[in-house]
DNA sequence: GTTAAATAGGGTGAAAACACCTTAATTTTT
DNA sequence: AAAAATTAAGGTGTTTTCACCCTATTTAAC
């Protein structure tokens, strides 16, 4: 019987190797190789023999995160099936990942049997969703249009600076802008992100991986 | 040859099982069982045959975290060797964990060979430290007395509330205190934690697991 | 049993944050 | 080429935050 090839993208080495061991123990699957981040993966994929059937992708990674990477893969390798694997239970993250084209989203506390099932289902039916994730998704449907807030480069830079002990005046200096412009950025983001104050911005930035603790 | 027994304490099931697989693949070690949190572990340890030589302990866990659990183990089972295993690179967390009695602190991105070395060294010499962690520790020595800030129950409750979009006035109402008392709590914490403003408090609370995103 | 500290609260003033509304130049869309 | 959107910035006023002062109980320590 032919083994299905899997590639693991995960920045933490030990986890990467441990998960690889697990996948190799499943009798229909084999790990082709592992990558430390999205950039690594894209480089590897340029060699045609390096293209697997399934990619197990962590969401929180440095350099090129799971969401961005999956989005690129959707366009450049549409036949590649991406399964997200993350500790992140945040609705907006899950939605972003699925919108980016992931075929499923596994939380890192699933049983290993579920991982095997997910891999098999993804090969045979093209997707797999756990009840956990489905529930989170259904709940978030009622909350309307989350997950499709588009932030500009400068706004992201601003948000990162907001997650510090600087005053807005200091942020303005650092970004070479007038304090009044910063006021505008802030007020805009309050609306866009539906938050009331700076604390809300900080929490949003951290939840969405814009600022890493 | 006698195998050395290891217990894994880790809240994420998949990781727990993956790491267990890894440890079982080392030829001097075997996994006795795994636990989902510190409380689970303490219960299990009450049965004498359940006492291993080494505990591989995650730091961030619900119910009873790695630091608290290690502290309890130091008193109740002083011969038990705890190795911390975490993604947390934060100096204060590492220091707290080592102060609590951990024999080593491994970051989750180490190679599996390092994990094996760490286990062997901990059995033979009683401790193991990677260069990464040593460097972080040495750097933090210059920063003086971090990691020994004692927070009171009410301060922790306050800190949790600070990580929200409430104003201090609203926090005061919620905690049935005068806004002026809240002022005092805040100013005290600014000094204790060496931060300048509310954002600093939020970042501290999140870094130290007081507030979970 | 006096001293120390922790706990809860008050007053005042300055700085920062927030709300809301307007404008002017540039860029993008149509 | 005209309309619309984006980016940067100013004005004004209120609320919140922060800094630094101080006081009265109640616990804990010596």
PDB file of C-alpha atoms in Angstrom, chain A residues 31-175:
ATOM      1  CA  UNK A  31       6.426  12.419   7.126  1.00  0.00           C
ATOM      2  CA  UNK A  32       8.336  13.716   4.121  1.00  0.00           C
ATOM      3  CA  UNK A  33      10.132  16.434   6.090  1.00  0.00           C
ATOM      4  CA  UNK A  34       9.493  19.207   8.625  1.00  0.00           C
ATOM      5  CA  UNK A  35       9.808  22.992   8.345  1.00  0.00           C
ATOM      6  CA  UNK A  36      10.291  25.726  10.916  1.00  0.00           C
ATOM      7  CA  UNK A  37       8.074  28.339   9.276  1.00  0.00           C
ATOM      8  CA  UNK A  38       6.152  29.333   6.177  1.00  0.00           C
ATOM      9  CA  UNK A  39       9.163  30.750   4.370  1.00  0.00           C
ATOM     10  CA  UNK A  40      11.067  27.493   4.833  1.00  0.00           C
ATOM     11  CA  UNK A  41       8.110  25.600   3.430  1.00  0.00           C
ATOM     12  CA  UNK A  42       7.749  27.753   0.307  1.00  0.00           C
ATOM     13  CA  UNK A  43      11.438  27.295  -0.444  1.00  0.00           C
ATOM     14  CA  UNK A  44      11.211  23.521  -0.044  1.00  0.00           C
ATOM     15  CA  UNK A  45       8.097  23.232  -2.216  1.00  0.00           C
ATOM     16  CA  UNK A  46       9.969  24.622  -5.219  1.00  0.00           C
ATOM     17  CA  UNK A  47      11.465  21.158  -5.665  1.00  0.00           C
ATOM     18  CA  UNK A  48       8.614  19.095  -7.192  1.00  0.00           C
ATOM     19  CA  UNK A  49       9.501  15.911  -5.300  1.00  0.00           C
ATOM     20  CA  UNK A  50       9.013  17.883  -2.082  1.00  0.00           C
ATOM     21  CA  UNK A  51       5.294  18.369  -2.632  1.00  0.00           C
ATOM     22  CA  UNK A  52       3.283  16.301  -0.133  1.00  0.00           C
ATOM     23  CA  UNK A  53      -0.394  15.439  -0.055  1.00  0.00           C
ATOM     24  CA  UNK A  54      -1.093  17.068   3.285  1.00  0.00           C
ATOM     25  CA  UNK A  55       0.515  19.856   5.246  1.00  0.00           C
ATOM     26  CA  UNK A  56       0.100  19.977   9.015  1.00  0.00           C
ATOM     27  CA  UNK A  57       0.488  23.672   9.712  1.00  0.00           C
ATOM     28  CA  UNK A  58       0.984  25.487  12.972  1.00  0.00           C
ATOM     29  CA  UNK A  59      -0.754  28.882  13.063  1.00  0.00           C
ATOM     30  CA  UNK A  60       1.581  30.926  15.234  1.00  0.00           C
ATOM     31  CA  UNK A  61       4.963  31.040  13.622  1.00  0.00           C
ATOM     32  CA  UNK A  62       7.626  33.671  13.140  1.00  0.00           C
ATOM     33  CA  UNK A  63       8.583  35.032   9.696  1.00  0.00           C
ATOM     34  CA  UNK A  64       5.556  33.736   7.768  1.00  0.00           C
ATOM     35  CA  UNK A  65       2.634  32.585   9.876  1.00  0.00           C
ATOM     36  CA  UNK A  66       0.137  29.840   9.161  1.00  0.00           C
ATOM     37  CA  UNK A  67      -2.576  32.130   7.847  1.00  0.00           C
ATOM     38  CA  UNK A  68      -0.351  33.995   5.409  1.00  0.00           C
ATOM     39  CA  UNK A  69       1.325  30.797   4.279  1.00  0.00           C
ATOM     40  CA  UNK A  70      -1.956  28.984   3.702  1.00  0.00           C
ATOM     41  CA  UNK A  71      -3.211  31.908   1.642  1.00  0.00           C
ATOM     42  CA  UNK A  72      -0.154  31.711  -0.604  1.00  0.00           C
ATOM     43  CA  UNK A  73      -0.488  27.937  -0.941  1.00  0.00           C
ATOM     44  CA  UNK A  74      -4.151  28.296  -1.963  1.00  0.00           C
ATOM     45  CA  UNK A  75      -3.040  30.229  -5.028  1.00  0.00           C
ATOM     46  CA  UNK A  76       0.216  28.535  -5.911  1.00  0.00           C
ATOM     47  CA  UNK A  77      -0.513  24.906  -5.008  1.00  0.00           C
ATOM     48  CA  UNK A  78      -4.319  24.571  -5.018  1.00  0.00           C
ATOM     49  CA  UNK A  79      -4.199  20.788  -4.734  1.00  0.00           C
ATOM     50  CA  UNK A  80      -2.230  20.856  -1.509  1.00  0.00           C
ATOM     51  CA  UNK A  81      -4.391  20.101   1.516  1.00  0.00           C
ATOM     52  CA  UNK A  82      -3.586  22.147   4.611  1.00  0.00           C
ATOM     53  CA  UNK A  83      -4.659  21.014   8.077  1.00  0.00           C
ATOM     54  CA  UNK A  84      -4.209  23.649  10.785  1.00  0.00           C
ATOM     55  CA  UNK A  85      -2.839  22.511  14.121  1.00  0.00           C
ATOM     56  CA  UNK A  86      -2.857  25.076  16.893  1.00  0.00           C
ATOM     57  CA  UNK A  87      -3.370  25.894  20.554  1.00  0.00           C
ATOM     58  CA  UNK A  88      -5.260  28.992  19.466  1.00  0.00           C
ATOM     59  CA  UNK A  89      -8.966  28.644  20.282  1.00  0.00           C
ATOM     60  CA  UNK A  90      -9.730  32.172  19.239  1.00  0.00           C
ATOM     61  CA  UNK A  91     -12.710  32.356  16.849  1.00  0.00           C
ATOM     62  CA  UNK A  92     -11.233  35.022  14.633  1.00  0.00           C
ATOM     63  CA  UNK A  93      -8.004  33.083  14.198  1.00  0.00           C
ATOM     64  CA  UNK A  94      -9.894  29.926  13.276  1.00  0.00           C
ATOM     65  CA  UNK A  95     -12.066  31.811  10.816  1.00  0.00           C
ATOM     66  CA  UNK A  96      -9.059  33.496   9.239  1.00  0.00           C
ATOM     67  CA  UNK A  97      -7.310  30.174   8.863  1.00  0.00           C
ATOM     68  CA  UNK A  98     -10.311  28.485   7.268  1.00  0.00           C
ATOM     69  CA  UNK A  99     -10.890  31.467   4.976  1.00  0.00           C
ATOM     70  CA  UNK A 100      -7.261  31.183   3.948  1.00  0.00           C
ATOM     71  CA  UNK A 101      -8.095  27.705   2.704  1.00  0.00           C
ATOM     72  CA  UNK A 102      -7.325  25.231   5.488  1.00  0.00           C
ATOM     73  CA  UNK A 103      -9.238  21.946   5.141  1.00  0.00           C
ATOM     74  CA  UNK A 104      -9.554  21.583   8.891  1.00  0.00           C
ATOM     75  CA  UNK A 105      -8.504  23.077  12.200  1.00  0.00           C
ATOM     76  CA  UNK A 106      -7.271  20.814  14.983  1.00  0.00           C
ATOM     77  CA  UNK A 107      -6.682  22.042  18.506  1.00  0.00           C
ATOM     78  CA  UNK A 108      -3.490  20.717  20.025  1.00  0.00           C
ATOM     79  CA  UNK A 109      -5.340  18.955  22.781  1.00  0.00           C
ATOM     80  CA  UNK A 110      -7.071  16.411  20.547  1.00  0.00           C
ATOM     81  CA  UNK A 111      -6.383  12.692  20.955  1.00  0.00           C
ATOM     82  CA  UNK A 112      -3.858  11.217  18.556  1.00  0.00           C
ATOM     83  CA  UNK A 113      -6.610   9.024  17.121  1.00  0.00           C
ATOM     84  CA  UNK A 114      -8.425  12.185  16.042  1.00  0.00           C
ATOM     85  CA  UNK A 115      -5.304  13.370  14.266  1.00  0.00           C
ATOM     86  CA  UNK A 116      -5.196  10.105  12.358  1.00  0.00           C
ATOM     87  CA  UNK A 117      -8.903  10.335  11.532  1.00  0.00           C
ATOM     88  CA  UNK A 118      -8.433  13.931  10.385  1.00  0.00           C
ATOM     89  CA  UNK A 119      -5.604  12.916   8.067  1.00  0.00           C
ATOM     90  CA  UNK A 120      -7.617  10.031   6.599  1.00  0.00           C
ATOM     91  CA  UNK A 121     -10.757  12.116   6.168  1.00  0.00           C
ATOM     92  CA  UNK A 122      -8.846  14.918   4.548  1.00  0.00           C
ATOM     93  CA  UNK A 123      -7.371  12.485   2.021  1.00  0.00           C
ATOM     94  CA  UNK A 124     -10.682  10.778   1.267  1.00  0.00           C
ATOM     95  CA  UNK A 125     -13.241  13.577   1.612  1.00  0.00           C
ATOM     96  CA  UNK A 126     -11.119  16.670   1.298  1.00  0.00           C
ATOM     97  CA  UNK A 127     -11.841  18.139   4.714  1.00  0.00           C
ATOM     98  CA  UNK A 128     -12.278  17.366   8.417  1.00  0.00           C
ATOM     99  CA  UNK A 129     -13.789  19.383  11.235  1.00  0.00           C
ATOM    100  CA  UNK A 130     -14.015  18.494  14.907  1.00  0.00           C
ATOM    101  CA  UNK A 131     -17.119  19.273  16.931  1.00  0.00           C
ATOM    102  CA  UNK A 132     -15.118  21.717  19.037  1.00  0.00           C
ATOM    103  CA  UNK A 133     -14.221  23.855  16.097  1.00  0.00           C
ATOM    104  CA  UNK A 134     -17.649  23.576  14.482  1.00  0.00           C
ATOM    105  CA  UNK A 135     -19.226  24.801  17.702  1.00  0.00           C
ATOM    106  CA  UNK A 136     -16.872  27.739  17.943  1.00  0.00           C
ATOM    107  CA  UNK A 137     -17.669  28.608  14.346  1.00  0.00           C
ATOM    108  CA  UNK A 138     -21.428  28.378  14.807  1.00  0.00           C
ATOM    109  CA  UNK A 139     -21.258  30.561  17.899  1.00  0.00           C
ATOM    110  CA  UNK A 140     -19.252  33.173  16.081  1.00  0.00           C
ATOM    111  CA  UNK A 141     -21.697  33.300  13.170  1.00  0.00           C
ATOM    112  CA  UNK A 142     -24.125  35.160  15.387  1.00  0.00           C
ATOM    113  CA  UNK A 143     -21.490  37.737  16.165  1.00  0.00           C
ATOM    114  CA  UNK A 144     -21.584  38.928  12.583  1.00  0.00           C
ATOM    115  CA  UNK A 145     -18.676  40.064  10.512  1.00  0.00           C
ATOM    116  CA  UNK A 146     -15.565  39.274  12.458  1.00  0.00           C
ATOM    117  CA  UNK A 147     -12.407  38.032  10.859  1.00  0.00           C
ATOM    118  CA  UNK A 148     -12.609  40.219   7.795  1.00  0.00           C
ATOM    119  CA  UNK A 149     -11.160  43.403   9.205  1.00  0.00           C
ATOM    120  CA  UNK A 150      -8.433  44.525   6.865  1.00  0.00           C
ATOM    121  CA  UNK A 151      -5.636  46.370   8.565  1.00  0.00           C
ATOM    122  CA  UNK A 152      -3.143  48.519   6.691  1.00  0.00           C
ATOM    123  CA  UNK A 153       0.619  48.253   7.169  1.00  0.00           C
ATOM    124  CA  UNK A 154       0.781  51.522   9.079  1.00  0.00           C
ATOM    125  CA  UNK A 155      -2.104  50.512  11.321  1.00  0.00           C
ATOM    126  CA  UNK A 156      -0.357  47.285  12.204  1.00  0.00           C
ATOM    127  CA  UNK A 157       2.812  49.192  13.015  1.00  0.00           C
ATOM    128  CA  UNK A 158       0.750  51.554  15.148  1.00  0.00           C
ATOM    129  CA  UNK A 159      -0.937  48.660  16.936  1.00  0.00           C
ATOM    130  CA  UNK A 160       2.418  47.138  17.794  1.00  0.00           C
ATOM    131  CA  UNK A 161       3.500  50.417  19.337  1.00  0.00           C
ATOM    132  CA  UNK A 162       0.233  50.680  21.234  1.00  0.00           C
ATOM    133  CA  UNK A 163       1.285  47.503  23.052  1.00  0.00           C
ATOM    134  CA  UNK A 164       3.992  49.354  24.950  1.00  0.00           C
ATOM    135  CA  UNK A 165       4.243  51.870  27.739  1.00  0.00           C
ATOM    136  CA  UNK A 166       4.737  54.727  25.289  1.00  0.00           C
ATOM    137  CA  UNK A 167       2.218  57.574  25.267  1.00  0.00           C
ATOM    138  CA  UNK A 168       0.530  58.372  21.979  1.00  0.00           C
ATOM    139  CA  UNK A 169       2.778  61.416  21.708  1.00  0.00           C
ATOM    140  CA  UNK A 170       5.840  59.184  21.885  1.00  0.00           C
ATOM    141  CA  UNK A 171       4.346  56.790  19.363  1.00  0.00           C
ATOM    142  CA  UNK A 172       3.769  59.745  17.041  1.00  0.00           C
ATOM    143  CA  UNK A 173       7.431  60.741  17.319  1.00  0.00           C
ATOM    144  CA  UNK A 174       8.597  57.200  16.693  1.00  0.00           C
ATOM    145  CA  UNK A 175       6.409  56.886  13.609  1.00  0.00           C
TER     146      UNK A 175
END
